[in-house]
C-alpha cells in the first residue's frame, strides 16, 4: 500500500481518486482535515476497502510511526501542507508548523521506519514530496522558465515554508540516504479546488453575482496545469523517477491572470448565461494587489518529458471547460465548502475593497 498525506485536499483527493481508479493498491490517507480538507471529496470511496482514512497531523510523530508500523507502506507521498499564499501573509505560523516542522517530523518517522525495513522493501521504498514552482521566486518577462537547477528564491511566507521543506527532503536524502523524489509543479486547477484560489473563486463569485477580484493590474503570469495531469506526473515520478532528483511539472500554459478571468467569464456566458443578458465580465473588479506579489512563474517541464516520457494531456482550453462545467454540475459541493469559516476568510481578505468597477478592457 501507499501512504498519502493531505489526501482530503484538492490535489491529494484527486490523486487518491485517480490512483484507485487505475490500481487496486490500497491507499492509507492521513489528513488533519483543516479548513481545506474535505471528506466529501472522497465520498466515492466511502465504502471502498482499498481506502483507509485517518484524521491526524503529519507532525504527530507517534501517530505516524504507529501507522507506518501497522500498514507497512512501500511509499509515502507528502501532499499535506498549508497551501494558500494570501493566508500565509495574514498568518504565517501554521505554514511553518505544518510545512516545515510537520515535514521534518514526517521525515524523521519515515526514516526510522525505512531504516528498519528488510533489504528488498528498503531498496524499493520511496518518499515523494509534492512541492511547487513558487520556491524558485519570480521571473522577469524576458527570463527563461524555471528549470530544476534554478536557485530557490521564495518570496512569500508560503513559498519560504515550501522551500524549507524541499531543503529538508534534500538533506534527509543527502545525510541519511532516504530515497526521496521531489516534484515542483505550477498552478493546478480542476474539480474539488477550494474557492479561495483564483479559478474556483471566480466561478463561485460570478454565479453569485459578486465582484471578480483581480489583484493589481492582473498582468501577473502563472503556468496552469489541469489537476489530473499533475496526478499522472506524480504517478510517473513515483514509478520511474531517479532517487534524489527534482522534477518540474507544468502545463506549458503561461497566461496573465486577466486572461484567465476573461476565459472563465466567456465560458460562463456560454454555459450559464445571466438572466439579465449582461456579460459576467461586468463583475470584474480590480482590487489592491497582494503584498510581495510574484510577477511571473514559468515552468520548463522538459526534464520529466525527456527522462520519464510525461507530458500533460489536457490543453488549457479543454481543462478549463471541464472545470467550469464541474462547478456548474456540483452546486452542493460548492454550498457545503462555503461554511462559516469560508465566509470569515472572504471577509478578512476582501473587506473594504472597492465596489465593482466597469470591466477592464482586455486585451
Ligand atoms: P489544499 O490546501 O487543498 O490541501 C491540503 C491538505 O492537507 C488538506 O486536506 C489539509 O487538511 C491537509 N493538511 C494540512 N495540514 C496538515 C497536517 N499538518 N497534517 C496532515 N494533513 C494536513 O492543497 P493542494 O492545493 O491540494 O496542495 C497539495 C500540495 O501540493 C501542497 O503541498 C502544495 O504546496 C502543493 N502544490 C499545490 C499546487 C496548487 O496549485 N494547488 C501547485 C503545486 C504544488
Ligand atoms: O504556483 C503553484 C502555486 O499556485 C501553489 O504552490 C499554491 O499552493 C497555489 O495556491 C497557487 O498559488 P498562487 O498564489 O499562484 O494561486 P492563487 O489562486 O492564490 O492566485 C493565482 C493568481 O491570481 C495570483 O497571481 C494571484 C491572483 N489572484 C488570486 C486571488 C485569490 C487574484 O488576482 N485575485 C484573487 O482573488
Short mmCIF file of C-alpha atoms and ligand atoms in Angstrom, two decimals:
data_model
loop_
_atom_site.label_atom_id
_atom_site.label_comp_id
_atom_site.label_asym_id
_atom_site.label_seq_id
_atom_site.Cartn_x
_atom_site.Cartn_y
_atom_site.Cartn_z
CA UNK A 1 0.00 0.00 0.00
CA UNK A 2 0.96 3.65 -0.25
CA UNK A 3 0.60 6.36 2.39
CA UNK A 4 -0.73 9.67 1.09
CA UNK A 5 -0.70 12.72 3.38
CA UNK A 6 -3.13 15.59 2.73
CA UNK A 7 -5.34 13.31 0.65
CA UNK A 8 -8.57 15.14 1.55
CA UNK A 9 -7.40 18.39 -0.07
CA UNK A 10 -7.66 19.48 -3.68
CA UNK A 11 -4.73 17.71 -5.32
CA UNK A 12 -4.44 14.90 -2.76
CA UNK A 13 -8.09 13.88 -3.18
CA UNK A 14 -7.83 13.96 -6.97
CA UNK A 15 -4.69 11.84 -6.66
CA UNK A 16 -6.32 9.24 -4.39
CA UNK A 17 -9.42 9.01 -6.61
CA UNK A 18 -7.31 8.60 -9.75
CA UNK A 19 -4.97 6.11 -8.09
CA UNK A 20 -7.79 3.81 -7.05
CA UNK A 21 -9.47 4.17 -10.43
CA UNK A 22 -6.33 2.78 -12.04
CA UNK A 23 -4.92 0.36 -9.48
CA UNK A 24 -6.02 -1.95 -6.70
CA UNK A 25 -3.12 -1.00 -4.47
CA UNK A 26 -4.68 0.37 -1.27
CA UNK A 27 -4.16 3.90 0.00
CA UNK A 28 -3.70 4.95 3.61
CA UNK A 29 -4.80 8.59 3.69
CA UNK A 30 -3.56 10.74 6.59
CA UNK A 31 -5.13 14.19 6.71
CA UNK A 32 -5.63 16.66 9.54
CA UNK A 33 -8.86 17.97 7.96
CA UNK A 34 -8.01 21.64 8.25
CA UNK A 35 -10.43 24.11 6.60
CA UNK A 36 -9.00 22.88 3.24
CA UNK A 37 -9.53 19.17 3.90
CA UNK A 38 -12.92 17.83 2.95
CA UNK A 39 -14.04 14.23 3.34
CA UNK A 40 -16.80 14.89 0.82
CA UNK A 41 -14.02 14.96 -1.80
CA UNK A 42 -13.54 11.27 -1.07
CA UNK A 43 -17.21 10.27 -0.91
CA UNK A 44 -16.95 7.92 -3.93
CA UNK A 45 -14.61 5.82 -1.73
CA UNK A 46 -16.86 5.76 1.34
CA UNK A 47 -17.34 2.00 1.25
CA UNK A 48 -14.19 1.09 -0.65
CA UNK A 49 -11.97 -1.20 1.46
CA UNK A 50 -8.92 -0.09 -0.55
CA UNK A 51 -9.09 3.36 1.07
CA UNK A 52 -8.22 3.79 4.76
CA UNK A 53 -8.73 7.31 6.09
CA UNK A 54 -7.07 8.53 9.29
CA UNK A 55 -7.60 12.02 10.63
CA UNK A 56 -4.29 13.26 12.01
CA UNK A 57 -1.30 15.55 11.73
CA UNK A 58 1.91 14.78 9.83
CA UNK A 59 3.64 16.42 12.80
CA UNK A 60 2.26 13.81 15.23
CA UNK A 61 5.34 11.59 15.35
CA UNK A 62 3.78 8.84 17.47
CA UNK A 63 0.71 8.59 15.23
CA UNK A 64 2.80 8.48 12.03
CA UNK A 65 5.22 5.90 13.47
CA UNK A 66 2.28 3.71 14.53
CA UNK A 67 0.65 3.94 11.09
CA UNK A 68 3.89 3.09 9.30
CA UNK A 69 4.45 0.09 11.55
CA UNK A 70 0.87 -1.13 11.15
CA UNK A 71 0.38 -0.61 7.40
CA UNK A 72 3.97 -1.02 6.08
CA UNK A 73 3.59 1.24 3.02
CA UNK A 74 6.02 0.90 0.12
CA UNK A 75 5.93 4.66 -0.44
CA UNK A 76 4.93 7.88 1.31
CA UNK A 77 3.60 10.76 -0.81
CA UNK A 78 3.54 14.06 1.02
CA UNK A 79 0.79 16.40 -0.22
CA UNK A 80 -0.11 17.77 3.24
CA UNK A 81 0.56 21.49 3.53
CA UNK A 82 -0.90 24.87 4.20
CA UNK A 83 -1.21 25.98 0.59
CA UNK A 84 -2.73 29.46 0.20
CA UNK A 85 -0.35 32.41 -0.27
CA UNK A 86 -2.80 35.07 0.97
CA UNK A 87 -3.42 33.13 4.18
CA UNK A 88 0.34 32.86 4.71
CA UNK A 89 0.56 36.66 4.50
CA UNK A 90 -2.19 37.07 7.13
CA UNK A 91 -0.78 34.36 9.41
CA UNK A 92 2.49 32.54 8.66
CA UNK A 93 2.56 30.44 11.86
CA UNK A 94 0.50 27.48 10.59
CA UNK A 95 2.66 27.38 7.46
CA UNK A 96 5.85 26.99 9.46
CA UNK A 97 4.21 24.45 11.75
CA UNK A 98 2.91 22.14 9.02
CA UNK A 99 5.16 22.79 6.05
CA UNK A 100 8.45 22.97 7.96
CA UNK A 101 8.09 21.32 11.38
CA UNK A 102 5.50 18.82 10.15
CA UNK A 103 7.62 17.80 7.15
CA UNK A 104 10.68 17.39 9.38
CA UNK A 105 8.77 15.16 11.82
CA UNK A 106 7.31 13.16 8.96
CA UNK A 107 10.80 12.68 7.51
CA UNK A 108 12.11 11.53 10.89
CA UNK A 109 9.32 8.99 11.34
CA UNK A 110 9.70 7.73 7.77
CA UNK A 111 13.47 7.47 8.14
CA UNK A 112 13.16 5.32 11.27
CA UNK A 113 10.64 3.06 9.52
CA UNK A 114 12.69 2.82 6.30
CA UNK A 115 15.93 2.05 8.10
CA UNK A 116 14.30 -0.90 9.88
CA UNK A 117 12.92 -2.46 6.69
CA UNK A 118 14.44 -5.61 5.20
CA UNK A 119 16.73 -5.05 2.26
CA UNK A 120 14.24 -5.70 -0.58
CA UNK A 121 11.46 -3.37 0.68
CA UNK A 122 14.10 -0.88 1.85
CA UNK A 123 15.57 -0.66 -1.65
CA UNK A 124 12.14 -0.27 -3.25
CA UNK A 125 10.88 2.35 -0.76
CA UNK A 126 10.26 5.95 -1.90
CA UNK A 127 9.37 9.24 -0.18
CA UNK A 128 7.80 11.59 -2.73
CA UNK A 129 7.49 15.25 -1.74
CA UNK A 130 4.92 17.35 -3.61
CA UNK A 131 6.23 20.88 -3.99
CA UNK A 132 5.65 23.99 -6.02
CA UNK A 133 7.21 26.25 -8.64
CA UNK A 134 6.80 29.16 -6.20
CA UNK A 135 10.01 28.11 -4.42
CA UNK A 136 12.01 29.44 -7.39
CA UNK A 137 10.78 33.01 -6.89
CA UNK A 138 9.60 35.44 -9.55
CA UNK A 139 10.65 35.86 -13.21
CA UNK A 140 11.02 38.98 -15.35
CA UNK A 141 9.15 38.85 -18.68
CA UNK A 142 12.30 38.02 -20.66
CA UNK A 143 13.65 35.38 -18.23
CA UNK A 144 13.83 31.72 -19.20
CA UNK A 145 11.38 29.37 -17.47
CA UNK A 146 12.43 27.71 -14.19
CA UNK A 147 14.48 24.55 -14.54
CA UNK A 148 15.46 22.13 -11.78
CA UNK A 149 18.84 23.87 -11.36
CA UNK A 150 17.37 27.30 -10.58
CA UNK A 151 18.23 28.68 -7.17
CA UNK A 152 15.40 28.69 -4.63
CA UNK A 153 14.38 32.32 -4.04
CA UNK A 154 10.99 32.15 -2.30
CA UNK A 155 9.21 35.45 -1.70
CA UNK A 156 6.09 34.70 0.38
CA UNK A 157 5.78 33.04 3.77
CA UNK A 158 4.08 30.14 1.95
CA UNK A 159 6.82 29.66 -0.64
CA UNK A 160 9.53 30.13 2.00
CA UNK A 161 7.96 27.35 4.06
CA UNK A 162 7.73 25.09 0.98
CA UNK A 163 11.35 25.87 0.04
CA UNK A 164 12.37 24.96 3.60
CA UNK A 165 10.54 21.65 3.26
CA UNK A 166 12.27 20.98 -0.08
CA UNK A 167 15.63 21.61 1.61
CA UNK A 168 14.73 19.22 4.43
CA UNK A 169 13.79 16.49 1.96
CA UNK A 170 17.06 17.02 0.10
CA UNK A 171 19.01 16.90 3.38
CA UNK A 172 17.33 13.67 4.54
CA UNK A 173 18.49 12.10 1.28
CA UNK A 174 21.99 13.53 1.38
CA UNK A 175 22.62 12.83 5.06
CA UNK A 176 20.62 9.68 5.78
CA UNK A 177 20.21 8.21 2.31
CA UNK A 178 16.39 8.33 2.45
CA UNK A 179 15.21 7.55 -1.13
CA UNK A 180 13.38 10.77 -1.94
CA UNK A 181 11.80 12.30 -5.04
CA UNK A 182 10.56 15.90 -5.29
CA UNK A 183 8.12 17.40 -7.78
CA UNK A 184 7.82 21.18 -8.31
CA UNK A 185 4.56 21.92 -10.05
CA UNK A 186 2.88 25.04 -11.39
CA UNK A 187 -0.67 26.27 -10.66
CA UNK A 188 -3.23 23.47 -10.71
CA UNK A 189 -6.93 23.89 -11.49
CA UNK A 190 -9.81 21.44 -11.82
CA UNK A 191 -12.54 19.71 -9.79
CA UNK A 192 -12.51 19.93 -5.97
CA UNK A 193 -10.47 23.16 -5.93
CA UNK A 194 -11.24 25.15 -2.78
CA UNK A 195 -12.80 28.53 -3.73
CA UNK A 196 -10.15 30.66 -2.05
CA UNK A 197 -7.87 30.14 -5.10
CA UNK A 198 -8.30 32.27 -8.23
CA UNK A 199 -10.17 30.00 -10.67
CA UNK A 200 -12.79 28.47 -8.34
CA UNK A 201 -13.24 31.84 -6.61
CA UNK A 202 -14.03 33.43 -9.98
CA UNK A 203 -16.60 30.77 -10.85
CA UNK A 204 -18.30 30.83 -7.47
CA UNK A 205 -18.38 34.65 -7.27
CA UNK A 206 -19.56 35.04 -10.86
CA UNK A 207 -22.51 32.70 -10.29
CA UNK A 208 -23.39 34.52 -7.05
CA UNK A 209 -23.35 37.93 -8.80
CA UNK A 210 -20.37 39.04 -6.68
CA UNK A 211 -17.26 41.01 -7.73
CA UNK A 212 -14.47 39.11 -9.51
CA UNK A 213 -11.42 40.40 -7.63
CA UNK A 214 -8.32 40.95 -9.77
CA UNK A 215 -5.21 41.86 -7.79
CA UNK A 216 -3.47 44.98 -9.13
CA UNK A 217 -3.24 45.21 -12.91
CA UNK A 218 -4.00 41.49 -13.42
CA UNK A 219 -0.95 41.08 -15.64
CA UNK A 220 0.81 38.64 -13.31
CA UNK A 221 1.62 35.44 -15.16
CA UNK A 222 1.16 31.86 -13.99
CA UNK A 223 1.55 28.49 -15.72
CA UNK A 224 -1.64 26.40 -15.42
CA UNK A 225 -1.92 22.61 -15.27
CA UNK A 226 -5.11 20.54 -15.08
CA UNK A 227 -5.01 18.68 -11.75
CA UNK A 228 -5.41 15.20 -13.31
CA UNK A 229 -2.23 15.86 -15.29
CA UNK A 230 -0.38 16.73 -12.09
CA UNK A 231 -1.62 13.43 -10.61
CA UNK A 232 -0.35 11.46 -13.62
CA UNK A 233 3.03 13.20 -13.36
CA UNK A 234 3.31 12.21 -9.69
CA UNK A 235 2.46 8.59 -10.53
CA UNK A 236 5.12 8.61 -13.25
CA UNK A 237 7.79 10.09 -10.95
CA UNK A 238 6.93 7.57 -8.23
CA UNK A 239 7.20 4.73 -10.72
CA UNK A 240 10.34 5.72 -12.62
CA UNK A 241 11.92 8.82 -11.08
CA UNK A 242 15.58 8.76 -10.17
CA UNK A 243 16.11 8.82 -6.39
CA UNK A 244 17.31 12.20 -5.11
CA UNK A 245 16.12 14.07 -8.21
CA UNK A 246 13.76 17.02 -8.63
CA UNK A 247 11.18 17.06 -11.44
CA UNK A 248 9.47 20.23 -12.62
CA UNK A 249 5.86 19.66 -13.67
CA UNK A 250 3.98 22.20 -15.77
CA UNK A 251 1.35 22.69 -18.43
CA UNK A 252 3.24 24.85 -20.95
CA UNK A 253 0.35 27.29 -20.43
CA UNK A 254 1.68 30.66 -19.32
CA UNK A 255 -1.16 33.15 -19.04
CA UNK A 256 -1.75 36.56 -17.43
CA UNK A 257 -4.40 36.43 -14.71
CA UNK A 258 -6.69 38.84 -16.57
CA UNK A 259 -6.83 36.40 -19.50
CA UNK A 260 -7.89 33.63 -17.11
CA UNK A 261 -10.64 35.89 -15.76
CA UNK A 262 -11.93 36.65 -19.25
CA UNK A 263 -11.83 32.99 -20.26
CA UNK A 264 -13.88 31.96 -17.22
CA UNK A 265 -16.37 34.77 -17.89
CA UNK A 266 -16.78 33.75 -21.55
CA UNK A 267 -17.34 30.10 -20.64
CA UNK A 268 -19.97 31.08 -18.09
CA UNK A 269 -21.65 33.37 -20.63
CA UNK A 270 -21.91 30.35 -22.91
CA UNK A 271 -22.77 27.64 -20.36
CA UNK A 272 -24.87 29.60 -17.82
CA UNK A 273 -25.90 32.94 -19.38
CA UNK A 274 -27.15 35.54 -16.92
CA UNK A 275 -30.89 36.10 -16.83
CA UNK A 276 -30.50 39.84 -17.38
CA UNK A 277 -28.41 39.27 -20.52
CA UNK A 278 -25.33 41.08 -19.18
CA UNK A 279 -21.86 39.58 -19.52
CA UNK A 280 -20.05 38.16 -16.48
CA UNK A 281 -17.06 40.41 -17.17
CA UNK A 282 -19.07 43.39 -15.92
CA UNK A 283 -18.39 41.91 -12.45
CA UNK A 284 -14.59 42.26 -12.81
CA UNK A 285 -13.16 44.47 -10.06
CA UNK A 286 -9.51 45.49 -9.75
CA UNK A 287 -8.59 45.34 -6.06
CA UNK A 288 -5.48 46.04 -4.01
CA UNK A 289 -2.52 43.93 -5.03
CA UNK A 290 -1.14 41.06 -2.94
CA UNK A 291 1.88 42.26 -0.92
CA UNK A 292 5.11 40.97 -2.48
CA UNK A 293 3.11 39.51 -5.37
CA UNK A 294 5.32 37.37 -7.63
CA UNK A 295 5.04 38.77 -11.15
CA UNK A 296 5.66 35.69 -13.25
CA UNK A 297 6.13 31.93 -12.89
CA UNK A 298 7.02 29.71 -15.82
CA UNK A 299 7.98 26.06 -15.68
CA UNK A 300 10.33 24.29 -18.01
CA UNK A 301 8.98 20.74 -17.81
CA UNK A 302 11.33 19.24 -20.37
CA UNK A 303 13.27 17.06 -17.88
CA UNK A 304 10.22 14.99 -16.91
CA UNK A 305 9.31 14.66 -20.59
CA UNK A 306 12.82 13.72 -21.69
CA UNK A 307 13.63 11.34 -18.84
CA UNK A 308 10.24 9.91 -17.89
CA UNK A 309 8.15 10.46 -21.02
CA UNK A 310 5.47 12.54 -19.25
CA UNK A 311 3.52 15.35 -20.91
CA UNK A 312 0.21 16.90 -19.92
CA UNK A 313 -2.76 15.50 -21.80
CA UNK A 314 -5.19 18.44 -21.35
CA UNK A 315 -4.82 21.75 -23.14
CA UNK A 316 -5.82 24.81 -21.14
CA UNK A 317 -8.91 25.17 -23.33
CA UNK A 318 -10.13 21.61 -22.67
CA UNK A 319 -9.21 21.67 -18.96
CA UNK A 320 -10.83 24.98 -18.12
CA UNK A 321 -14.05 24.00 -19.91
CA UNK A 322 -14.22 20.76 -17.87
CA UNK A 323 -13.51 22.72 -14.71
CA UNK A 324 -16.24 25.32 -15.23
CA UNK A 325 -18.67 22.53 -16.13
CA UNK A 326 -17.72 20.62 -12.96
CA UNK A 327 -18.60 23.62 -10.76
CA UNK A 328 -21.90 24.06 -12.60
CA UNK A 329 -22.68 20.37 -12.06
CA UNK A 330 -21.74 20.34 -8.37
CA UNK A 331 -23.60 23.19 -6.61
CA UNK A 332 -23.98 21.08 -3.44
CA UNK A 333 -20.22 20.64 -3.08
CA UNK A 334 -19.80 24.40 -3.50
CA UNK A 335 -22.53 25.15 -0.96
CA UNK A 336 -21.01 22.77 1.59
CA UNK A 337 -17.50 24.23 1.41
CA UNK A 338 -18.83 27.77 1.79
CA UNK A 339 -19.16 27.27 5.52
CA UNK A 340 -18.86 29.88 8.25
CA UNK A 341 -15.07 29.53 8.20
CA UNK A 342 -15.01 30.23 4.46
CA UNK A 343 -17.18 33.30 4.86
CA UNK A 344 -14.88 34.62 7.59
CA UNK A 345 -11.87 34.23 5.30
CA UNK A 346 -13.55 36.08 2.44
CA UNK A 347 -14.47 38.87 4.85
CA UNK A 348 -10.85 39.12 6.11
CA UNK A 349 -9.29 39.08 2.65
CA UNK A 350 -11.67 41.19 0.59
CA UNK A 351 -13.34 43.53 3.10
CA UNK A 352 -13.06 47.22 2.28
CA UNK A 353 -12.26 46.59 -1.38
CA UNK A 354 -13.83 48.88 -3.95
CA UNK A 355 -17.27 48.12 -5.35
CA UNK A 356 -17.42 46.52 -8.82
CA UNK A 357 -15.98 48.82 -11.48
CA UNK A 358 -16.74 48.59 -15.19
CA UNK A 359 -14.89 45.67 -16.75
CA UNK A 360 -11.28 46.34 -17.72
CA UNK A 361 -10.69 46.23 -21.44
CA UNK A 362 -8.73 43.17 -22.43
CA UNK A 363 -6.53 42.55 -24.34
P1 LIG B 1 -5.02 22.04 -0.12
O1 LIG B 1 -4.84 23.20 0.79
O2 LIG B 1 -6.24 21.96 -0.98
O3 LIG B 1 -4.97 20.68 0.71
C1 LIG B 1 -4.04 20.46 1.73
C2 LIG B 1 -4.49 19.25 2.52
O4 LIG B 1 -3.51 19.00 3.56
C3 LIG B 1 -5.83 19.46 3.24
O5 LIG B 1 -6.64 18.32 3.07
C4 LIG B 1 -5.44 19.63 4.70
O6 LIG B 1 -6.44 19.19 5.59
C5 LIG B 1 -4.18 18.79 4.79
N1 LIG B 1 -3.28 19.20 5.87
C6 LIG B 1 -2.89 20.45 6.18
N2 LIG B 1 -2.06 20.42 7.24
C7 LIG B 1 -1.90 19.13 7.58
C8 LIG B 1 -1.15 18.46 8.59
N3 LIG B 1 -0.41 19.14 9.47
N4 LIG B 1 -1.21 17.11 8.65
C9 LIG B 1 -2.00 16.41 7.78
N5 LIG B 1 -2.74 17.00 6.83
C10 LIG B 1 -2.69 18.34 6.72
O7 LIG B 1 -3.69 21.99 -1.00
P2 LIG B 1 -3.48 21.49 -2.51
O8 LIG B 1 -3.72 22.64 -3.41
O9 LIG B 1 -4.21 20.23 -2.68
O10 LIG B 1 -1.91 21.23 -2.48
C11 LIG B 1 -1.40 19.96 -2.12
C12 LIG B 1 0.12 20.03 -2.17
O11 LIG B 1 0.53 20.40 -3.49
C13 LIG B 1 0.73 21.08 -1.25
O12 LIG B 1 1.91 20.55 -0.71
C14 LIG B 1 1.02 22.26 -2.16
O13 LIG B 1 2.10 23.02 -1.67
C15 LIG B 1 1.37 21.54 -3.44
N6 LIG B 1 1.12 22.27 -4.69
C16 LIG B 1 -0.09 22.86 -4.93
C17 LIG B 1 -0.32 23.49 -6.15
C18 LIG B 1 -1.65 24.14 -6.47
O14 LIG B 1 -1.77 24.81 -7.50
N7 LIG B 1 -2.69 23.95 -5.66
C19 LIG B 1 0.68 23.53 -7.11
C20 LIG B 1 1.92 22.93 -6.83
C21 LIG B 1 2.12 22.29 -5.63
O1 LIG B 2 2.36 28.03 -8.47
C1 LIG B 2 1.88 26.99 -7.67
C2 LIG B 2 1.06 27.58 -6.54
O2 LIG B 2 -0.16 28.00 -7.13
C3 LIG B 2 0.81 26.60 -5.40
O3 LIG B 2 2.02 26.28 -4.78
C4 LIG B 2 -0.13 27.24 -4.36
O4 LIG B 2 -0.45 26.29 -3.36
C5 LIG B 2 -1.40 27.67 -5.07
O5 LIG B 2 -2.25 28.33 -4.15
C6 LIG B 2 -1.07 28.60 -6.24
O6 LIG B 2 -0.55 29.87 -5.77
P1 LIG B 2 -1.00 31.25 -6.43
O7 LIG B 2 -0.77 32.34 -5.46
O8 LIG B 2 -0.39 31.41 -7.78
O9 LIG B 2 -2.57 30.92 -6.65
P2 LIG B 2 -3.88 31.79 -6.39
O10 LIG B 2 -5.02 31.02 -6.98
O11 LIG B 2 -3.99 32.26 -4.99
O12 LIG B 2 -3.61 33.06 -7.32
C7 LIG B 2 -3.37 32.92 -8.71
C8 LIG B 2 -3.07 34.32 -9.25
O13 LIG B 2 -4.29 35.08 -9.19
C9 LIG B 2 -2.06 35.09 -8.42
O14 LIG B 2 -1.29 35.91 -9.29
C10 LIG B 2 -2.93 35.96 -7.52
C11 LIG B 2 -4.16 36.24 -8.37
N1 LIG B 2 -5.43 36.41 -7.63
C12 LIG B 2 -5.76 35.48 -6.69
C13 LIG B 2 -6.94 35.59 -5.97
C14 LIG B 2 -7.30 34.60 -4.90
C15 LIG B 2 -6.27 37.47 -7.93
O15 LIG B 2 -5.95 38.30 -8.81
N2 LIG B 2 -7.42 37.58 -7.22
C16 LIG B 2 -7.79 36.71 -6.24
O16 LIG B 2 -8.86 36.91 -5.59
#
